PDB file of C-alpha atoms in Angstrom:
ATOM      1  CA  UNK A1495     -21.218  11.241   9.132  1.00 65.00           C
ATOM      2  CA  UNK A1496     -19.976  11.706  12.846  1.00 79.00           C
ATOM      3  CA  UNK A1497     -19.646   7.586  12.775  1.00 87.00           C
ATOM      4  CA  UNK A1498     -15.759   8.180  11.459  1.00 91.00           C
ATOM      5  CA  UNK A1499     -15.369  10.598  14.511  1.00 93.00           C
ATOM      6  CA  UNK A1500     -16.158   7.768  16.787  1.00 93.00           C
ATOM      7  CA  UNK A1501     -14.473   4.885  15.565  1.00 94.00           C
ATOM      8  CA  UNK A1502     -11.118   7.194  15.261  1.00 94.00           C
ATOM      9  CA  UNK A1503     -11.539   8.364  18.583  1.00 93.00           C
ATOM     10  CA  UNK A1504     -11.658   4.117  19.318  1.00 95.00           C
ATOM     11  CA  UNK A1505      -8.428   3.392  17.447  1.00 95.00           C
ATOM     12  CA  UNK A1506      -7.136   5.470  20.277  1.00 93.00           C
ATOM     13  CA  UNK A1507      -8.315   3.854  22.720  1.00 95.00           C
ATOM     14  CA  UNK A1508      -7.759   0.317  21.659  1.00 95.00           C
ATOM     15  CA  UNK A1509      -4.520   1.071  20.374  1.00 93.00           C
ATOM     16  CA  UNK A1510      -3.548   2.778  23.767  1.00 94.00           C
ATOM     17  CA  UNK A1511      -4.708  -0.463  25.288  1.00 96.00           C
ATOM     18  CA  UNK A1512      -2.440  -2.302  23.012  1.00 96.00           C
ATOM     19  CA  UNK A1513       0.480  -0.531  24.069  1.00 95.00           C
ATOM     20  CA  UNK A1514      -0.247  -0.929  27.284  1.00 95.00           C
ATOM     21  CA  UNK A1515      -0.161  -5.006  27.536  1.00 96.00           C
ATOM     22  CA  UNK A1516       2.582  -5.388  24.664  1.00 96.00           C
ATOM     23  CA  UNK A1517       4.969  -7.892  26.140  1.00 95.00           C
ATOM     24  CA  UNK A1518       7.502  -5.413  24.910  1.00 94.00           C
ATOM     25  CA  UNK A1519      10.784  -5.057  22.921  1.00 93.00           C
ATOM     26  CA  UNK A1520      11.646  -2.891  19.706  1.00 91.00           C
ATOM     27  CA  UNK A1521      14.807  -3.150  16.795  1.00 85.00           C
ATOM     28  CA  UNK A1522      16.522  -1.076  18.519  1.00 84.00           C
ATOM     29  CA  UNK A1523      16.541  -2.413  22.382  1.00 87.00           C
ATOM     30  CA  UNK A1524      15.089  -6.374  21.316  1.00 88.00           C
ATOM     31  CA  UNK A1525      15.028  -7.166  25.672  1.00 88.00           C
ATOM     32  CA  UNK A1526      13.743  -3.733  26.089  1.00 90.00           C
ATOM     33  CA  UNK A1527      10.263  -4.168  29.049  1.00 91.00           C
ATOM     34  CA  UNK A1528       6.816  -3.156  27.247  1.00 94.00           C
ATOM     35  CA  UNK A1529       6.139  -1.359  24.722  1.00 95.00           C
ATOM     36  CA  UNK A1530       8.871   1.652  24.315  1.00 93.00           C
ATOM     37  CA  UNK A1531       7.127   5.591  22.341  1.00 91.00           C
ATOM     38  CA  UNK A1532      10.220   5.965  21.428  1.00 92.00           C
ATOM     39  CA  UNK A1533      11.512   2.596  19.693  1.00 93.00           C
ATOM     40  CA  UNK A1534       8.648   1.015  18.330  1.00 94.00           C
ATOM     41  CA  UNK A1535       6.476   1.703  15.704  1.00 94.00           C
ATOM     42  CA  UNK A1536       2.749   1.141  15.988  1.00 92.00           C
ATOM     43  CA  UNK A1537       2.830  -2.422  13.435  1.00 92.00           C
ATOM     44  CA  UNK A1538       4.863  -3.895  16.024  1.00 94.00           C
ATOM     45  CA  UNK A1539       1.440  -5.116  17.752  1.00 95.00           C
ATOM     46  CA  UNK A1540      -0.309  -6.330  15.282  1.00 95.00           C
ATOM     47  CA  UNK A1541       2.809  -8.924  15.426  1.00 93.00           C
ATOM     48  CA  UNK A1542       1.215 -12.820  16.782  1.00 93.00           C
ATOM     49  CA  UNK A1543       4.553 -12.595  18.793  1.00 94.00           C
ATOM     50  CA  UNK A1544       6.310  -9.749  20.125  1.00 95.00           C
ATOM     51  CA  UNK A1545      10.223  -8.648  19.557  1.00 94.00           C
ATOM     52  CA  UNK A1546      11.193  -9.917  22.748  1.00 93.00           C
ATOM     53  CA  UNK A1547      10.142 -13.555  21.568  1.00 92.00           C
ATOM     54  CA  UNK A1548       6.809 -13.769  24.149  1.00 95.00           C
ATOM     55  CA  UNK A1549       3.370 -14.167  22.865  1.00 95.00           C
ATOM     56  CA  UNK A1550       1.898 -11.331  21.661  1.00 96.00           C
ATOM     57  CA  UNK A1551      -1.271 -10.489  24.212  1.00 93.00           C
ATOM     58  CA  UNK A1552      -1.921  -7.018  22.696  1.00 95.00           C
ATOM     59  CA  UNK A1553      -2.427  -8.317  18.964  1.00 94.00           C
ATOM     60  CA  UNK A1554      -6.540  -8.016  19.680  1.00 95.00           C
ATOM     61  CA  UNK A1555      -6.559  -5.072  20.745  1.00 96.00           C
ATOM     62  CA  UNK A1556      -4.293  -3.582  18.071  1.00 95.00           C
ATOM     63  CA  UNK A1557      -5.624  -5.598  14.821  1.00 95.00           C
ATOM     64  CA  UNK A1558      -9.100  -4.639  16.448  1.00 96.00           C
ATOM     65  CA  UNK A1559      -8.435  -0.551  16.125  1.00 95.00           C
ATOM     66  CA  UNK A1560      -6.811  -1.037  12.564  1.00 95.00           C
ATOM     67  CA  UNK A1561     -10.208  -2.406  11.528  1.00 95.00           C
ATOM     68  CA  UNK A1562     -12.016   0.180  13.244  1.00 96.00           C
ATOM     69  CA  UNK A1563      -9.965   2.768  11.745  1.00 95.00           C
ATOM     70  CA  UNK A1564      -9.834   1.736   8.244  1.00 95.00           C
ATOM     71  CA  UNK A1565     -13.669   1.303   8.071  1.00 95.00           C
ATOM     72  CA  UNK A1566     -14.305   4.623  10.170  1.00 95.00           C
ATOM     73  CA  UNK A1567     -12.265   6.210   7.094  1.00 96.00           C
ATOM     74  CA  UNK A1568     -13.957   4.116   4.344  1.00 96.00           C
ATOM     75  CA  UNK A1569     -16.906   5.966   4.981  1.00 94.00           C
ATOM     76  CA  UNK A1570     -15.007   9.559   4.572  1.00 94.00           C
ATOM     77  CA  UNK A1571     -13.897   8.692   1.328  1.00 95.00           C
ATOM     78  CA  UNK A1572     -17.162   7.212  -0.040  1.00 93.00           C
ATOM     79  CA  UNK A1573     -19.156  10.058   0.760  1.00 92.00           C
ATOM     80  CA  UNK A1574     -16.314  12.526   0.692  1.00 94.00           C
ATOM     81  CA  UNK A1575     -17.332  13.706  -3.206  1.00 93.00           C
ATOM     82  CA  UNK A1576     -20.303  14.841  -1.608  1.00 91.00           C
ATOM     83  CA  UNK A1577     -18.719  17.176  -0.421  1.00 91.00           C
ATOM     84  CA  UNK A1578     -17.268  19.070  -3.692  1.00 90.00           C
ATOM     85  CA  UNK A1579     -20.386  19.984  -5.724  1.00 85.00           C
ATOM     86  CA  UNK A1580     -18.663  19.769  -9.963  1.00 84.00           C
ATOM     87  CA  UNK A1581     -18.647  16.890 -10.595  1.00 86.00           C
ATOM     88  CA  UNK A1582     -15.544  14.556 -12.252  1.00 90.00           C
ATOM     89  CA  UNK A1583     -13.947  12.231 -12.568  1.00 93.00           C
ATOM     90  CA  UNK A1584     -11.410  13.354 -10.448  1.00 95.00           C
ATOM     91  CA  UNK A1585     -13.540  12.848  -7.741  1.00 95.00           C
ATOM     92  CA  UNK A1586     -14.239   9.225  -9.350  1.00 95.00           C
ATOM     93  CA  UNK A1587     -10.245   8.192  -8.397  1.00 96.00           C
ATOM     94  CA  UNK A1588     -10.144   9.766  -5.222  1.00 96.00           C
ATOM     95  CA  UNK A1589     -12.884   7.471  -3.358  1.00 94.00           C
ATOM     96  CA  UNK A1590     -11.877   4.784  -5.238  1.00 96.00           C
ATOM     97  CA  UNK A1591      -7.989   4.754  -4.367  1.00 97.00           C
ATOM     98  CA  UNK A1592      -9.153   5.865  -1.183  1.00 96.00           C
ATOM     99  CA  UNK A1593     -11.201   2.489  -0.402  1.00 96.00           C
ATOM    100  CA  UNK A1594      -8.958   0.617  -2.419  1.00 97.00           C
ATOM    101  CA  UNK A1595      -5.783   1.686  -0.029  1.00 97.00           C
ATOM    102  CA  UNK A1596      -7.990   0.803   2.965  1.00 96.00           C
ATOM    103  CA  UNK A1597      -9.181  -2.254   1.899  1.00 96.00           C
ATOM    104  CA  UNK A1598      -5.562  -3.282   1.691  1.00 96.00           C
ATOM    105  CA  UNK A1599      -4.201  -1.927   5.050  1.00 95.00           C
ATOM    106  CA  UNK A1600      -6.808  -4.764   6.687  1.00 94.00           C
ATOM    107  CA  UNK A1601      -4.442  -7.393   5.382  1.00 93.00           C
ATOM    108  CA  UNK A1602      -1.552  -5.723   7.598  1.00 91.00           C
ATOM    109  CA  UNK A1603      -0.988  -8.509   9.712  1.00 84.00           C
ATOM    110  CA  UNK A1604      -1.206 -11.368   6.952  1.00 85.00           C
ATOM    111  CA  UNK A1605       2.562 -11.163   6.968  1.00 80.00           C
ATOM    112  CA  UNK A1606       3.027 -10.014   4.303  1.00 87.00           C
ATOM    113  CA  UNK A1607       3.403  -6.470   5.635  1.00 86.00           C
ATOM    114  CA  UNK A1608       6.270  -4.772   3.187  1.00 89.00           C
ATOM    115  CA  UNK A1609       3.635  -5.587  -0.038  1.00 92.00           C
ATOM    116  CA  UNK A1610       0.134  -4.368   2.020  1.00 94.00           C
ATOM    117  CA  UNK A1611       2.828  -1.012   2.801  1.00 92.00           C
ATOM    118  CA  UNK A1612       4.017  -0.593  -0.670  1.00 93.00           C
ATOM    119  CA  UNK A1613       0.672  -1.258  -2.268  1.00 95.00           C
ATOM    120  CA  UNK A1614      -1.601   0.599   0.289  1.00 95.00           C
ATOM    121  CA  UNK A1615       0.671   3.170   0.218  1.00 94.00           C
ATOM    122  CA  UNK A1616       0.303   4.321  -3.884  1.00 95.00           C
ATOM    123  CA  UNK A1617      -3.781   4.424  -4.034  1.00 97.00           C
ATOM    124  CA  UNK A1618      -3.373   6.411  -0.642  1.00 96.00           C
ATOM    125  CA  UNK A1619      -1.275   8.918  -2.046  1.00 96.00           C
ATOM    126  CA  UNK A1620      -3.153   8.505  -5.304  1.00 97.00           C
ATOM    127  CA  UNK A1621      -6.211   9.116  -3.453  1.00 97.00           C
ATOM    128  CA  UNK A1622      -4.710  11.788  -1.120  1.00 97.00           C
ATOM    129  CA  UNK A1623      -3.425  14.077  -3.717  1.00 97.00           C
ATOM    130  CA  UNK A1624      -6.204  14.123  -5.648  1.00 97.00           C
ATOM    131  CA  UNK A1625      -8.238  15.158  -2.801  1.00 97.00           C
ATOM    132  CA  UNK A1626      -6.026  18.494  -2.386  1.00 97.00           C
ATOM    133  CA  UNK A1627      -6.570  19.140  -5.735  1.00 96.00           C
ATOM    134  CA  UNK A1628     -10.699  18.744  -5.137  1.00 95.00           C
ATOM    135  CA  UNK A1629      -9.606  21.080  -2.272  1.00 96.00           C
ATOM    136  CA  UNK A1630      -8.173  23.858  -3.764  1.00 95.00           C
ATOM    137  CA  UNK A1631     -10.398  24.350  -6.492  1.00 93.00           C
ATOM    138  CA  UNK A1632     -13.274  24.790  -3.681  1.00 92.00           C
ATOM    139  CA  UNK A1633     -10.463  27.111  -1.857  1.00 93.00           C
ATOM    140  CA  UNK A1634     -10.479  24.809   1.249  1.00 94.00           C
ATOM    141  CA  UNK A1635      -6.965  26.361   1.919  1.00 95.00           C
ATOM    142  CA  UNK A1636      -6.456  25.782   5.537  1.00 95.00           C
ATOM    143  CA  UNK A1637      -7.631  21.535   4.778  1.00 96.00           C
ATOM    144  CA  UNK A1638      -5.479  21.805   1.182  1.00 96.00           C
ATOM    145  CA  UNK A1639      -2.426  22.508   3.750  1.00 97.00           C
ATOM    146  CA  UNK A1640      -3.182  20.089   6.564  1.00 97.00           C
ATOM    147  CA  UNK A1641      -3.836  17.822   3.935  1.00 97.00           C
ATOM    148  CA  UNK A1642      -0.061  18.817   2.213  1.00 97.00           C
ATOM    149  CA  UNK A1643       1.606  18.757   5.350  1.00 97.00           C
ATOM    150  CA  UNK A1644       0.333  15.312   6.085  1.00 97.00           C
ATOM    151  CA  UNK A1645       1.003  13.749   2.724  1.00 96.00           C
ATOM    152  CA  UNK A1646       5.239  15.628   3.034  1.00 97.00           C
ATOM    153  CA  UNK A1647       5.181  13.612   6.529  1.00 96.00           C
ATOM    154  CA  UNK A1648       3.841  10.474   4.359  1.00 95.00           C
ATOM    155  CA  UNK A1649       6.102  10.102   1.929  1.00 96.00           C
ATOM    156  CA  UNK A1650       9.364  11.487   4.345  1.00 96.00           C
ATOM    157  CA  UNK A1651       7.970   7.718   5.837  1.00 94.00           C
ATOM    158  CA  UNK A1652       8.118   5.891   2.861  1.00 92.00           C
ATOM    159  CA  UNK A1653      11.741   7.822   1.793  1.00 94.00           C
ATOM    160  CA  UNK A1654      12.853   6.347   5.776  1.00 94.00           C
ATOM    161  CA  UNK A1655      11.776   3.012   5.362  1.00 90.00           C
ATOM    162  CA  UNK A1656      12.915   2.335   1.503  1.00 90.00           C
ATOM    163  CA  UNK A1657      16.359   3.666   2.693  1.00 91.00           C
ATOM    164  CA  UNK A1658      16.809   3.170   5.892  1.00 88.00           C
ATOM    165  CA  UNK A1659      18.626   6.906   5.887  1.00 91.00           C
ATOM    166  CA  UNK A1660      17.351   8.076   9.488  1.00 89.00           C
ATOM    167  CA  UNK A1661      15.850   4.634  10.346  1.00 90.00           C
ATOM    168  CA  UNK A1662      15.960   5.628  14.053  1.00 90.00           C
ATOM    169  CA  UNK A1663      13.686   8.503  13.790  1.00 93.00           C
ATOM    170  CA  UNK A1664      10.684   6.700  12.268  1.00 94.00           C
ATOM    171  CA  UNK A1665       8.948   5.196  14.874  1.00 94.00           C
ATOM    172  CA  UNK A1666       8.213   8.869  16.494  1.00 95.00           C
ATOM    173  CA  UNK A1667       7.890  10.764  12.371  1.00 96.00           C
ATOM    174  CA  UNK A1668       5.101   6.893  11.850  1.00 94.00           C
ATOM    175  CA  UNK A1669       3.743   8.735  14.913  1.00 95.00           C
ATOM    176  CA  UNK A1670       3.240  11.840  14.158  1.00 95.00           C
ATOM    177  CA  UNK A1671       2.190  10.984  10.392  1.00 95.00           C
ATOM    178  CA  UNK A1672      -0.636   9.319  12.087  1.00 93.00           C
ATOM    179  CA  UNK A1673      -1.854  12.142  14.664  1.00 95.00           C
ATOM    180  CA  UNK A1674      -1.857  14.477  11.505  1.00 96.00           C
ATOM    181  CA  UNK A1675      -3.873  12.071   9.687  1.00 96.00           C
ATOM    182  CA  UNK A1676      -6.338  11.805  11.745  1.00 95.00           C
ATOM    183  CA  UNK A1677      -6.106  15.529  13.163  1.00 96.00           C
ATOM    184  CA  UNK A1678      -7.218  15.928   8.879  1.00 97.00           C
ATOM    185  CA  UNK A1679      -9.619  12.880   8.805  1.00 96.00           C
ATOM    186  CA  UNK A1680     -11.514  14.501  11.351  1.00 95.00           C
ATOM    187  CA  UNK A1681     -11.443  18.197   9.908  1.00 95.00           C
ATOM    188  CA  UNK A1682     -12.585  16.682   6.764  1.00 95.00           C
ATOM    189  CA  UNK A1683     -15.419  14.619   8.663  1.00 94.00           C
ATOM    190  CA  UNK A1684     -16.342  17.264  10.404  1.00 93.00           C
ATOM    191  CA  UNK A1685     -17.074  19.126   6.855  1.00 92.00           C
ATOM    192  CA  UNK A1686     -18.709  16.615   5.484  1.00 92.00           C
ATOM    193  CA  UNK A1687     -21.607  16.787   8.234  1.00 90.00           C
ATOM    194  CA  UNK A1688     -21.761  20.304   8.215  1.00 89.00           C
ATOM    195  CA  UNK A1689     -22.550  20.263   4.011  1.00 87.00           C
ATOM    196  CA  UNK A1690     -24.707  17.454   4.404  1.00 83.00           C
ATOM    197  CA  UNK A1691     -26.310  18.732   7.052  1.00 77.00           C
ATOM    198  CA  UNK A1692     -26.881  21.542   5.439  1.00 67.00           C
ATOM    199  CA  UNK A1693     -27.771  19.630   2.971  1.00 59.00           C
ATOM    200  CA  UNK A1694     -30.918  18.286   3.667  1.00 55.00           C
ATOM    201  CA  UNK A1695     -32.244  21.473   5.512  1.00 50.00           C
ATOM    202  CA  UNK A1696     -32.684  22.671   2.391  1.00 50.00           C
ATOM    203  CA  UNK A1697     -34.182  20.656   0.287  1.00 49.00           C
ATOM    204  CA  UNK A1698     -36.008  20.062   3.875  1.00 49.00           C
ATOM    205  CA  UNK A1699     -37.905  23.712   3.495  1.00 45.00           C
ATOM    206  CA  UNK A1700     -38.196  23.251  -0.590  1.00 49.00           C
ATOM    207  CA  UNK A1701     -40.558  20.337   0.230  1.00 52.00           C
ATOM    208  CA  UNK A1702     -42.062  22.406   2.886  1.00 51.00           C
ATOM    209  CA  UNK A1703     -42.379  25.476   1.029  1.00 47.00           C
ATOM    210  CA  UNK A1704     -43.860  23.621  -2.640  1.00 54.00           C
ATOM    211  CA  UNK A1705     -46.376  22.221  -0.035  1.00 56.00           C
ATOM    212  CA  UNK A1706     -47.267  25.486   1.691  1.00 58.00           C
ATOM    213  CA  UNK A1707     -47.207  27.449  -1.631  1.00 55.00           C
TER     214      UNK A1707
END
């Protein structure tokens, strides 16, 4: 279960390479040279053409990083129910909507950006909320609070995106949101790894005990 950690690390590396190779232009300054941390959206790196009109040589790195990130987090959603001992329909909803959200996100560069964001966002919100419910049940309050923060900033992104209020703040808020989610998923993955490792050690101990009464 450490594979998602490697994937998230590759995501960051590839997105840095993508930003370095971005020709230029943002929605606030179309003639800006290169990628602006303050004005460009991460999604700008996925497009065939940069905002300044040049062919976007950064798109290959960006699309690879998006694919790696989605697949990496899919593994977390897939195995996350093992973190919780009490099984319920809520867990099924959690991993299913989590997977659907990421599968849909893979098509972010398909030319239907707004539709993909909205559909993936709905499934993502459901997955996060169901996960927060389960974390509350097992009293993992720190992870619960971090996940709640991620959800709040995600909804703030969506509000600004739809209403265009404080739109100039959205590029920065988007990066804060991505960073928060990556930290949360890293924490979830480490906890899941420790839980599965402890479970395997207990199973091994039981087998050894049964073979050597």
